[in-house]
PDB file of C-alpha atoms and ligand atoms in Angstrom:
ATOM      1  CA  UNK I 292       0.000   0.000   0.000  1.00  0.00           C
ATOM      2  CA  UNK I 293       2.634   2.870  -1.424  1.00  0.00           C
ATOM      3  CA  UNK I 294       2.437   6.199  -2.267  1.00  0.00           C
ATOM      4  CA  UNK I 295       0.719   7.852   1.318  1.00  0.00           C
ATOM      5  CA  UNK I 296       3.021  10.675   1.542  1.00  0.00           C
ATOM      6  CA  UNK I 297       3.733  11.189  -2.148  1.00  0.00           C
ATOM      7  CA  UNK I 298      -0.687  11.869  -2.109  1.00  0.00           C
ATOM      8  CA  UNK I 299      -0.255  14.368   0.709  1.00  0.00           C
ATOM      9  CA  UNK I 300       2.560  16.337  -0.671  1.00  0.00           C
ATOM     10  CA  UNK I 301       0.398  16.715  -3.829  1.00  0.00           C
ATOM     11  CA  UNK I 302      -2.095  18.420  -1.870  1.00  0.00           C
ATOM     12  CA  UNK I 303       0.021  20.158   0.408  1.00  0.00           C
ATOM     13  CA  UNK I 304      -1.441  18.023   3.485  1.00  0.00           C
ATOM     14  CA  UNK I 305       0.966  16.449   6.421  1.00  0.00           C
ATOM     15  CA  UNK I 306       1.928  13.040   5.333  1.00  0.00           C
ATOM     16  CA  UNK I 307      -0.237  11.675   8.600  1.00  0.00           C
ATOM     17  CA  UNK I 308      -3.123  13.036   5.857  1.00  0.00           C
ATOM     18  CA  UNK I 309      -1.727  10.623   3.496  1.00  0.00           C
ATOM     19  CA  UNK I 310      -1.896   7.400   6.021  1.00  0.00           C
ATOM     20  CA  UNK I 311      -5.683   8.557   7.069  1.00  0.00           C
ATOM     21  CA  UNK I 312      -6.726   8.475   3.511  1.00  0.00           C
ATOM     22  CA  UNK I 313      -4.982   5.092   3.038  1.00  0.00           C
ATOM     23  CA  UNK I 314      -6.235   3.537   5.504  1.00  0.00           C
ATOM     24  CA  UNK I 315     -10.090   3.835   3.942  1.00  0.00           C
ATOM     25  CA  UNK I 316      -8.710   2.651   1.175  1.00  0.00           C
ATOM     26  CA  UNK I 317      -7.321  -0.362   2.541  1.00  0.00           C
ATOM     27  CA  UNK I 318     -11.124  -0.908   4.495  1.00  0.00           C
ATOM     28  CA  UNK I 319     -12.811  -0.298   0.896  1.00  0.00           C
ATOM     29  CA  UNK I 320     -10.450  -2.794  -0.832  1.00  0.00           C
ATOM     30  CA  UNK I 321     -10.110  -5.928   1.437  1.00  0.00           C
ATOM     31  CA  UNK I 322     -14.120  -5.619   1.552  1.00  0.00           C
ATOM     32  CA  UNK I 323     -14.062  -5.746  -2.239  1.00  0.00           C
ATOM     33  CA  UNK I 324     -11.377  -8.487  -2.582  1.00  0.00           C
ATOM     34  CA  UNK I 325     -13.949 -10.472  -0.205  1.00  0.00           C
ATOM     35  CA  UNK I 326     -16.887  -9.368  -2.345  1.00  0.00           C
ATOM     36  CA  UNK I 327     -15.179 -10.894  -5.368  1.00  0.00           C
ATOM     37  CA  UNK I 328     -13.953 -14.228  -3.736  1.00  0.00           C
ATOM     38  CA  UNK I 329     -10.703 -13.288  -3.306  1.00  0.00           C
ATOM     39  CA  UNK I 330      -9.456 -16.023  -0.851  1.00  0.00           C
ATOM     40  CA  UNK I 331      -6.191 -14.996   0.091  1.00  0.00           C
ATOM     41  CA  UNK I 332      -4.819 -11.213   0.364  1.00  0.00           C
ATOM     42  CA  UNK I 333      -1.547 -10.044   2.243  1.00  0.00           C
ATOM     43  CA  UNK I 334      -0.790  -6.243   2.763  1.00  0.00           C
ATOM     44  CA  UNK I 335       2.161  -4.581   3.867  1.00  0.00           C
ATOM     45  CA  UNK I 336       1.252  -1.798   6.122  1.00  0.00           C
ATOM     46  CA  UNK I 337       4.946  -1.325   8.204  1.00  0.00           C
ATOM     47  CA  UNK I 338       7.951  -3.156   6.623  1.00  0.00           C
ATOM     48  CA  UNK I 339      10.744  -3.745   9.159  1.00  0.00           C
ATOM     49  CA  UNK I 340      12.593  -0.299   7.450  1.00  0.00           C
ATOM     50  CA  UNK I 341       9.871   1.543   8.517  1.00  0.00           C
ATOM     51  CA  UNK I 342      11.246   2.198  11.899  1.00  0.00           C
ATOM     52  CA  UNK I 343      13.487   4.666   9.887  1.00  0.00           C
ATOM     53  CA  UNK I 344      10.904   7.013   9.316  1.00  0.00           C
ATOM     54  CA  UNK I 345      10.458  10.312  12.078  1.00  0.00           C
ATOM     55  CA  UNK I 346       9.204   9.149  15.065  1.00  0.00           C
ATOM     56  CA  UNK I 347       6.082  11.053  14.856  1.00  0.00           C
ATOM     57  CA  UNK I 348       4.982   9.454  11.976  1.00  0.00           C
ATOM     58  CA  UNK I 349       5.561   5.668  13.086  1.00  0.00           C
ATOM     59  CA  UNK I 350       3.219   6.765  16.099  1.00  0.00           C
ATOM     60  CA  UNK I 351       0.475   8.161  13.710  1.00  0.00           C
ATOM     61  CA  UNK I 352       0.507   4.964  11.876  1.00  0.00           C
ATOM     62  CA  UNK I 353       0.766   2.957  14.718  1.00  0.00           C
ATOM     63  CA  UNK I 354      -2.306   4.920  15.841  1.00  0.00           C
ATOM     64  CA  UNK I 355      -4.170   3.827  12.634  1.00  0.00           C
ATOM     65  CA  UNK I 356      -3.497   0.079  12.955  1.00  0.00           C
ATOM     66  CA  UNK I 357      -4.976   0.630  16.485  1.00  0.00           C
ATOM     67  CA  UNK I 358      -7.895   2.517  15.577  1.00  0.00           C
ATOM     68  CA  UNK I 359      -8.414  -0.188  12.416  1.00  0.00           C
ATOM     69  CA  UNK I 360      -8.484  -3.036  15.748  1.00  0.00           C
ATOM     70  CA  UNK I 361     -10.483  -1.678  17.936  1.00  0.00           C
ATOM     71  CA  UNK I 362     -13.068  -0.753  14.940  1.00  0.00           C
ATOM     72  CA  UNK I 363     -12.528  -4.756  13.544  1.00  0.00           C
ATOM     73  CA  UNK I 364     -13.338  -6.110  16.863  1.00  0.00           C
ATOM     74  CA  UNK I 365     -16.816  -4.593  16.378  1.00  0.00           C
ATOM     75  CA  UNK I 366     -18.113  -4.122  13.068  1.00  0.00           C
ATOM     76  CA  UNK I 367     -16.070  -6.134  11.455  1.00  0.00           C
ATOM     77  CA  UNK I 368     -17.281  -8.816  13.212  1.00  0.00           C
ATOM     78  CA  UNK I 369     -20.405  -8.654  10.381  1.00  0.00           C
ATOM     79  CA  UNK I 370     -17.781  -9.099   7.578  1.00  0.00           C
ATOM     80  CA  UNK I 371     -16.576 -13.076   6.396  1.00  0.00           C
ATOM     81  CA  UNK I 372     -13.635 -11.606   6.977  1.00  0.00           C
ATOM     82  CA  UNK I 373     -10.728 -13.879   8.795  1.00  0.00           C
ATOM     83  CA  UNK I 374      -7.606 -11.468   9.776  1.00  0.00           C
ATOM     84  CA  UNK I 375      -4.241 -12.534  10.553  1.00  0.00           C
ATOM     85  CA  UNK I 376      -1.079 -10.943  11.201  1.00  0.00           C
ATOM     86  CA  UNK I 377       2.492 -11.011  10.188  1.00  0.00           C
ATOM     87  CA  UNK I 378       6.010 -10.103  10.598  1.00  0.00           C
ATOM     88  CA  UNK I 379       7.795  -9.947  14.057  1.00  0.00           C
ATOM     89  CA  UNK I 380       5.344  -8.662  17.390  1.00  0.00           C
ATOM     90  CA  UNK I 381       8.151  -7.997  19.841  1.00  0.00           C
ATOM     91  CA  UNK I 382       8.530  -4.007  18.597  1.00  0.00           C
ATOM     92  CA  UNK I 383       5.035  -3.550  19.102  1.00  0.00           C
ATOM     93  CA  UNK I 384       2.676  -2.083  21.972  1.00  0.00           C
ATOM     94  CA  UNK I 385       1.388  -4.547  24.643  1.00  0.00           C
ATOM     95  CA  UNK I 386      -1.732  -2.722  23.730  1.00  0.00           C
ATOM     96  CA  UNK I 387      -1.441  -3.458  19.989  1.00  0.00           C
ATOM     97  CA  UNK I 388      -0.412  -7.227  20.624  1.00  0.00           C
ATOM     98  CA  UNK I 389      -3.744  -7.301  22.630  1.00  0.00           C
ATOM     99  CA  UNK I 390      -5.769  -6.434  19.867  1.00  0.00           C
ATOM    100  CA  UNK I 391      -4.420  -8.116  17.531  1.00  0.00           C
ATOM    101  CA  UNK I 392      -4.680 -11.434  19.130  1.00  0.00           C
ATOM    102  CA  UNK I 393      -8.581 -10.905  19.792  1.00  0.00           C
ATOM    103  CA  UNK I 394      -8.802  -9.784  16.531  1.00  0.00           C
ATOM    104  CA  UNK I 395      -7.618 -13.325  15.045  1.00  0.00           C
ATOM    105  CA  UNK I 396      -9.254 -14.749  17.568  1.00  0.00           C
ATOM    106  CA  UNK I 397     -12.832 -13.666  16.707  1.00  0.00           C
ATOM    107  CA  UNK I 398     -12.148 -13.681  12.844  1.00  0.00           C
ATOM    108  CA  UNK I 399     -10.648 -17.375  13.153  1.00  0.00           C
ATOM    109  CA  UNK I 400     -13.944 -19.248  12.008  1.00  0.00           C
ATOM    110  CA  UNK I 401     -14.811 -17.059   9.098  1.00  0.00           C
ATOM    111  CA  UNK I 402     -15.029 -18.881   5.905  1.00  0.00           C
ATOM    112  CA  UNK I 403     -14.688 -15.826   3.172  1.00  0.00           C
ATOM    113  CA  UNK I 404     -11.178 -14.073   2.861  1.00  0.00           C
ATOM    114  CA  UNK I 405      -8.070 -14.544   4.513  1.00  0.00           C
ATOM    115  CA  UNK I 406      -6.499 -11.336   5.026  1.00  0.00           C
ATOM    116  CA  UNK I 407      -3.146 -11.279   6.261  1.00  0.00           C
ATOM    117  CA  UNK I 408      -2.248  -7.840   7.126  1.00  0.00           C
ATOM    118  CA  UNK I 409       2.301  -7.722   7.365  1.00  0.00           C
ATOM    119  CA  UNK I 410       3.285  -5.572  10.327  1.00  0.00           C
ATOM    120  CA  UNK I 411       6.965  -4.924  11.476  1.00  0.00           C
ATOM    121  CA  UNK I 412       7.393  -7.461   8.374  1.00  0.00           C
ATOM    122  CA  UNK I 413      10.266  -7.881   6.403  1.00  0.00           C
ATOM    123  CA  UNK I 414      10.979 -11.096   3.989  1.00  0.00           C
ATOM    124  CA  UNK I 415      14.746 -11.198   4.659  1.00  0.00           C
ATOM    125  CA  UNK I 416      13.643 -11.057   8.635  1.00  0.00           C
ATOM    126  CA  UNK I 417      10.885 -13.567   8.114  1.00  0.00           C
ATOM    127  CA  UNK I 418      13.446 -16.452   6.101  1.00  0.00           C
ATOM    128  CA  UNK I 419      15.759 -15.524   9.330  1.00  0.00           C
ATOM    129  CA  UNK I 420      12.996 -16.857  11.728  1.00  0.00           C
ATOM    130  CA  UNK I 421      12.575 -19.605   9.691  1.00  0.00           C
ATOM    131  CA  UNK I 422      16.459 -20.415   9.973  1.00  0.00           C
ATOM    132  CA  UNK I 423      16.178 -19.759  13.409  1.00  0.00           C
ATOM    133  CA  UNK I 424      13.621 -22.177  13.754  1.00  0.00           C
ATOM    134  CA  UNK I 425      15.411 -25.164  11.642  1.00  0.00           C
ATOM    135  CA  UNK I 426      18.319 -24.855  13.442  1.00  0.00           C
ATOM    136  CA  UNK I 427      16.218 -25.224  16.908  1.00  0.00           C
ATOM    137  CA  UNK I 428      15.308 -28.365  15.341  1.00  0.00           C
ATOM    138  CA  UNK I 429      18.658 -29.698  14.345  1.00  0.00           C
ATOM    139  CA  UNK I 430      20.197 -28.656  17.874  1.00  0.00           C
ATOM    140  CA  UNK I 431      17.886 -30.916  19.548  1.00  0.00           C
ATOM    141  CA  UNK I 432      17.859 -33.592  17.298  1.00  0.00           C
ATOM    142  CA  UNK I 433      14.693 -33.429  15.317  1.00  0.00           C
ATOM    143  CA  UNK I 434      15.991 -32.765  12.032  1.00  0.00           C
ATOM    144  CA  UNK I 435      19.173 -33.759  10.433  1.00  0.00           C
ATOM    145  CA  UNK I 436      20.960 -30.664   8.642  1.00  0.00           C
ATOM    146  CA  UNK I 437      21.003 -32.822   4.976  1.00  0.00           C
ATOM    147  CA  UNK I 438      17.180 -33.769   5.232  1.00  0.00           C
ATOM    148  CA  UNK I 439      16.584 -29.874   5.037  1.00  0.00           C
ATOM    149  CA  UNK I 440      14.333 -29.135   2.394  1.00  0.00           C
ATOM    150  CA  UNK I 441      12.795 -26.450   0.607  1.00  0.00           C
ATOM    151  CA  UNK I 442       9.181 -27.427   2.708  1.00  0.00           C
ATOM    152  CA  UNK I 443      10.723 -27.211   5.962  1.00  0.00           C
ATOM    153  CA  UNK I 444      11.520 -23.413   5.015  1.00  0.00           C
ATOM    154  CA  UNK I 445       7.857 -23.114   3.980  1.00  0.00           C
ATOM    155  CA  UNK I 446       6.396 -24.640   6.948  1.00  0.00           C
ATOM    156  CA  UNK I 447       8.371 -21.867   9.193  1.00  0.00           C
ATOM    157  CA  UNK I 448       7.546 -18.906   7.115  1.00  0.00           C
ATOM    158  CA  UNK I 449       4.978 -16.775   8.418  1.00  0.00           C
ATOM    159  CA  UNK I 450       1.952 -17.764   6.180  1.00  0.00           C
ATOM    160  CA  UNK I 451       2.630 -21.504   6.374  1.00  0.00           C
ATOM    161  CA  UNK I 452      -0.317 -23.301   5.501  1.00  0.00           C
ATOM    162  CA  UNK I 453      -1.857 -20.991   3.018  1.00  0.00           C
ATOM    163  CA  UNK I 454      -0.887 -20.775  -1.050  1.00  0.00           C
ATOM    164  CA  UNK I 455       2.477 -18.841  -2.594  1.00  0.00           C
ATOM    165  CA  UNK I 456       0.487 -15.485  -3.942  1.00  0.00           C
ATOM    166  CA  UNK I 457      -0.541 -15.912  -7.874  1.00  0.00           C
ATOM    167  CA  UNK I 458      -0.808 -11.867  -8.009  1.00  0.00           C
ATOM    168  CA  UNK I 459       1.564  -9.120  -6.004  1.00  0.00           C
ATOM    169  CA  UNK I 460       0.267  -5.355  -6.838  1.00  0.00           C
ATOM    170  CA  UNK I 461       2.696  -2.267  -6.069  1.00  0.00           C
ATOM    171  CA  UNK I 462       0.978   0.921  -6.540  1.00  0.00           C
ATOM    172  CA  UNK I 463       2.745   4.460  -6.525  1.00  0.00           C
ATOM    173  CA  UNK I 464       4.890   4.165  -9.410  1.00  0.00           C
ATOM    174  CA  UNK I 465       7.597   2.663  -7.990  1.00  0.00           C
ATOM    175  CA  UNK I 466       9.173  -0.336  -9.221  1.00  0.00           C
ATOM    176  CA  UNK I 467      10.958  -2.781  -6.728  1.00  0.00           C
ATOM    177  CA  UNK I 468       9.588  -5.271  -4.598  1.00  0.00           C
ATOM    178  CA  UNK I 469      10.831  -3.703  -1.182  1.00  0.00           C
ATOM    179  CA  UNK I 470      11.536  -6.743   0.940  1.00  0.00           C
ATOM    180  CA  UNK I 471       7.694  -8.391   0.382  1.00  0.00           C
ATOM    181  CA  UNK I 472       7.036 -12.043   0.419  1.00  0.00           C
ATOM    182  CA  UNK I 473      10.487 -12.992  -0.553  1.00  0.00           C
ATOM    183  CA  UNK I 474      10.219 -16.796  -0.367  1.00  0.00           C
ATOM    184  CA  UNK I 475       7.040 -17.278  -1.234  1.00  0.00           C
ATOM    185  CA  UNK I 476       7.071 -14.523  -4.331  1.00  0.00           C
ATOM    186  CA  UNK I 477       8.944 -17.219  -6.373  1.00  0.00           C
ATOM    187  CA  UNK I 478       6.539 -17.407  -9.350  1.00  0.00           C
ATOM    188  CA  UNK I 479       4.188 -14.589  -8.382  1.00  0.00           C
ATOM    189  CA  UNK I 480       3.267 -12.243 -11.424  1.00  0.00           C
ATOM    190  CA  UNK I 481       3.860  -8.978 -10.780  1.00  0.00           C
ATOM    191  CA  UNK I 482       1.559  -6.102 -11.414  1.00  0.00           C
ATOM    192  CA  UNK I 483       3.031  -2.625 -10.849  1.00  0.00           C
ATOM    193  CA  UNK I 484       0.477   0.325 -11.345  1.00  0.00           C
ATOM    194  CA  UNK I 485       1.327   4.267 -11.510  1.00  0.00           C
ATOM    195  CA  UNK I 486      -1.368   4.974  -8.526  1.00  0.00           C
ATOM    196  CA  UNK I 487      -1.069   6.312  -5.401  1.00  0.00           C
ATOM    197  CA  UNK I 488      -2.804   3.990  -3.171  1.00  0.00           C
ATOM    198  CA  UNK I 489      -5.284   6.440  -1.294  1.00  0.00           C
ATOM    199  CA  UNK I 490      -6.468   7.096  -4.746  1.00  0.00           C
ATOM    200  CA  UNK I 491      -6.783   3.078  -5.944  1.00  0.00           C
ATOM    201  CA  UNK I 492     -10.347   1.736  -6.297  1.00  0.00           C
ATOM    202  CA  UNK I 493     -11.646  -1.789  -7.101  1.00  0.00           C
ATOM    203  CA  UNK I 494     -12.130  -0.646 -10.583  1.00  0.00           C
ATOM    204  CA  UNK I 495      -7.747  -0.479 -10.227  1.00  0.00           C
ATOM    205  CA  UNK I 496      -7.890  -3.573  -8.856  1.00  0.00           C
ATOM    206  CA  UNK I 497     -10.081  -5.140 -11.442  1.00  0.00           C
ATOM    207  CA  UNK I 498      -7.485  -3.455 -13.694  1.00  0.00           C
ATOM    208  CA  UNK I 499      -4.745  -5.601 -12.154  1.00  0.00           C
ATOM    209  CA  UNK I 500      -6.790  -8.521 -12.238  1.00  0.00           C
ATOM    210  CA  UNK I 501      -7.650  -8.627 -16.096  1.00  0.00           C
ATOM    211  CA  UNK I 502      -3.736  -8.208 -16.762  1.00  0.00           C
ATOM    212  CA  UNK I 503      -3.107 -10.996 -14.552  1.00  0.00           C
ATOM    213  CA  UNK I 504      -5.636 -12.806 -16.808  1.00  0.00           C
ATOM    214  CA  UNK I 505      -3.629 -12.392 -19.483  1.00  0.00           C
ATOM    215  CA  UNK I 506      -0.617 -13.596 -18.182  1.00  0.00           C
ATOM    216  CA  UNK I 507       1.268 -17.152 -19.402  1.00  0.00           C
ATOM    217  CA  UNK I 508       2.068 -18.676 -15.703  1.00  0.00           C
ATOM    218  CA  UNK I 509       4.864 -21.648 -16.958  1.00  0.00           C
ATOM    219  CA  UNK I 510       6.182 -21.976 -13.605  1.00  0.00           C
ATOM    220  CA  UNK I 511       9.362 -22.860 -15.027  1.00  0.00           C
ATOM    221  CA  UNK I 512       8.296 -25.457 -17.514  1.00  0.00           C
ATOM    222  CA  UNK I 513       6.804 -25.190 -21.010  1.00  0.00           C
TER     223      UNK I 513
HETATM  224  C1  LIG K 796       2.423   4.128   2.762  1.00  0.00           C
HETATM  225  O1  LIG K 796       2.988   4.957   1.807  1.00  0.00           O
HETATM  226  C2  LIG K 796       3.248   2.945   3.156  1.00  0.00           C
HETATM  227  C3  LIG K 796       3.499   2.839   4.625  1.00  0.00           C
HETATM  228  C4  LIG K 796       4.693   2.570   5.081  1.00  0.00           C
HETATM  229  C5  LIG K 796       2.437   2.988   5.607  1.00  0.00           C
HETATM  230  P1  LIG K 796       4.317   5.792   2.015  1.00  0.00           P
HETATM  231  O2  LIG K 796       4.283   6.443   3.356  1.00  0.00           O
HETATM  232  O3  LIG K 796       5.509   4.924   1.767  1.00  0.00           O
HETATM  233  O4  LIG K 796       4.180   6.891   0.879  1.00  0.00           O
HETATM  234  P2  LIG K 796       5.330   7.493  -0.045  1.00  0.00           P
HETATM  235  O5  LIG K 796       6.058   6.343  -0.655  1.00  0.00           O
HETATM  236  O6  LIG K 796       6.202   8.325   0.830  1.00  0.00           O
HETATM  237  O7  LIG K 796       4.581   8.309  -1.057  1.00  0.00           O
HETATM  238 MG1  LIG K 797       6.626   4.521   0.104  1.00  0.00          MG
END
């Protein structure tokens, strides 16, 4: 979800303007992907590089995401809507950890999309929890290092269980995959639109979509 600030700046708003407009979009959007029969969609809301940014604006994100849980934990209970998180907690308020268990804890029987929304993620920080776990393993004798495959790497990863994405979608104009879904973006297809994302509808999306459509997926092969 890129291009917040770029949005403000065009209109002369703080870049906290940018994130408050973004975040509707993001509500408007995951509704639609569920309306559609989307089953799985991941968005990266706070990469692990996003810690950079002035303090002032990691709170008034952070104070989005909060305001998004608290709001989920009530109305979105009417949605078929199953939320999950990922990317590394520890960084993050006791008070946001809260709310985002009970958050996947009252989403965890819905049957419609599963919306995994990336927070303090990063793919290079997500294969090193994987590695972290594997070699737990082989310290205490439960794997051997040569019987390490490629599926013991998926099974640590944070969305282990659910399918490699077909589709990955970068608004904003910029071109680089900034650290998303590195293992499992093997043989994604790659859409990258010139749209800010406060300004992205579903008719972008269905944009995306219909090039993805048209796309010859050999997966290596013929
Ligand atoms: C939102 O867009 C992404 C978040 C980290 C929340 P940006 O804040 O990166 O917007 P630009 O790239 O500066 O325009
Ligand atoms: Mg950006």
């Amino acid at each position: 979800m890129d291009g917040n600030g770029r949005w403000a700046r065009k209109r002369a708003l703080p870049r906290q303007a940018g994130h408050n407009y973004g975040a509707q979009t993001f509500r408007k959007i995951t509704k639609y992907c569920e309306k559609i029969g989307i089953k799985h969609l991941t968005v990266y809301a706070f990469s692990t590089e996003n810690w950079r940014r002035p303090k002032s604006e990691v709170d008034s994100i952070m104070k989005l995401f909060k305001e998004y849980l608290e709001e989920s934990l009530t109305d979105f209970t009417k949605e078929n809507i199953r939320t999950r998180f990922i990317g590394d907690f520890t960084p993050l308020s006791p008070e946001i950890r809260e709310l985002m268990s009970k958050a996947e804890e009252l989403t965890k029987n819905k049957t419609g999309l599963c919306l995994n929304i990336a927070i303090n993620y990063g793919g290079r920080e997500e294969i090193a929890h994987a590695a972290r776990s594997i070699a737990r393993d082989v310290a205490e004798g439960r794997l051997s290092p040569d019987d390490i495959t490629q599926q013991d790497i998926s099974e640590r990863i944070y969305t282990a269980g659910q399918p490699d994405p077909d589709l990955i979608l970068r608004p904003s104009g910029e071109y680089r995959t900034s650290n998303f879904l590195l293992w499992q973006s093997a043989y994604s297809e790659y859409v990258f639109m010139d749209i800010l994302w406060p300004d992205f509808k579903p008719a972008d999306l269905d944009r995306a979509l219909n090039e993805y459509a048209r796309r010859n997926r050999r997966f290596g092969g013929v």
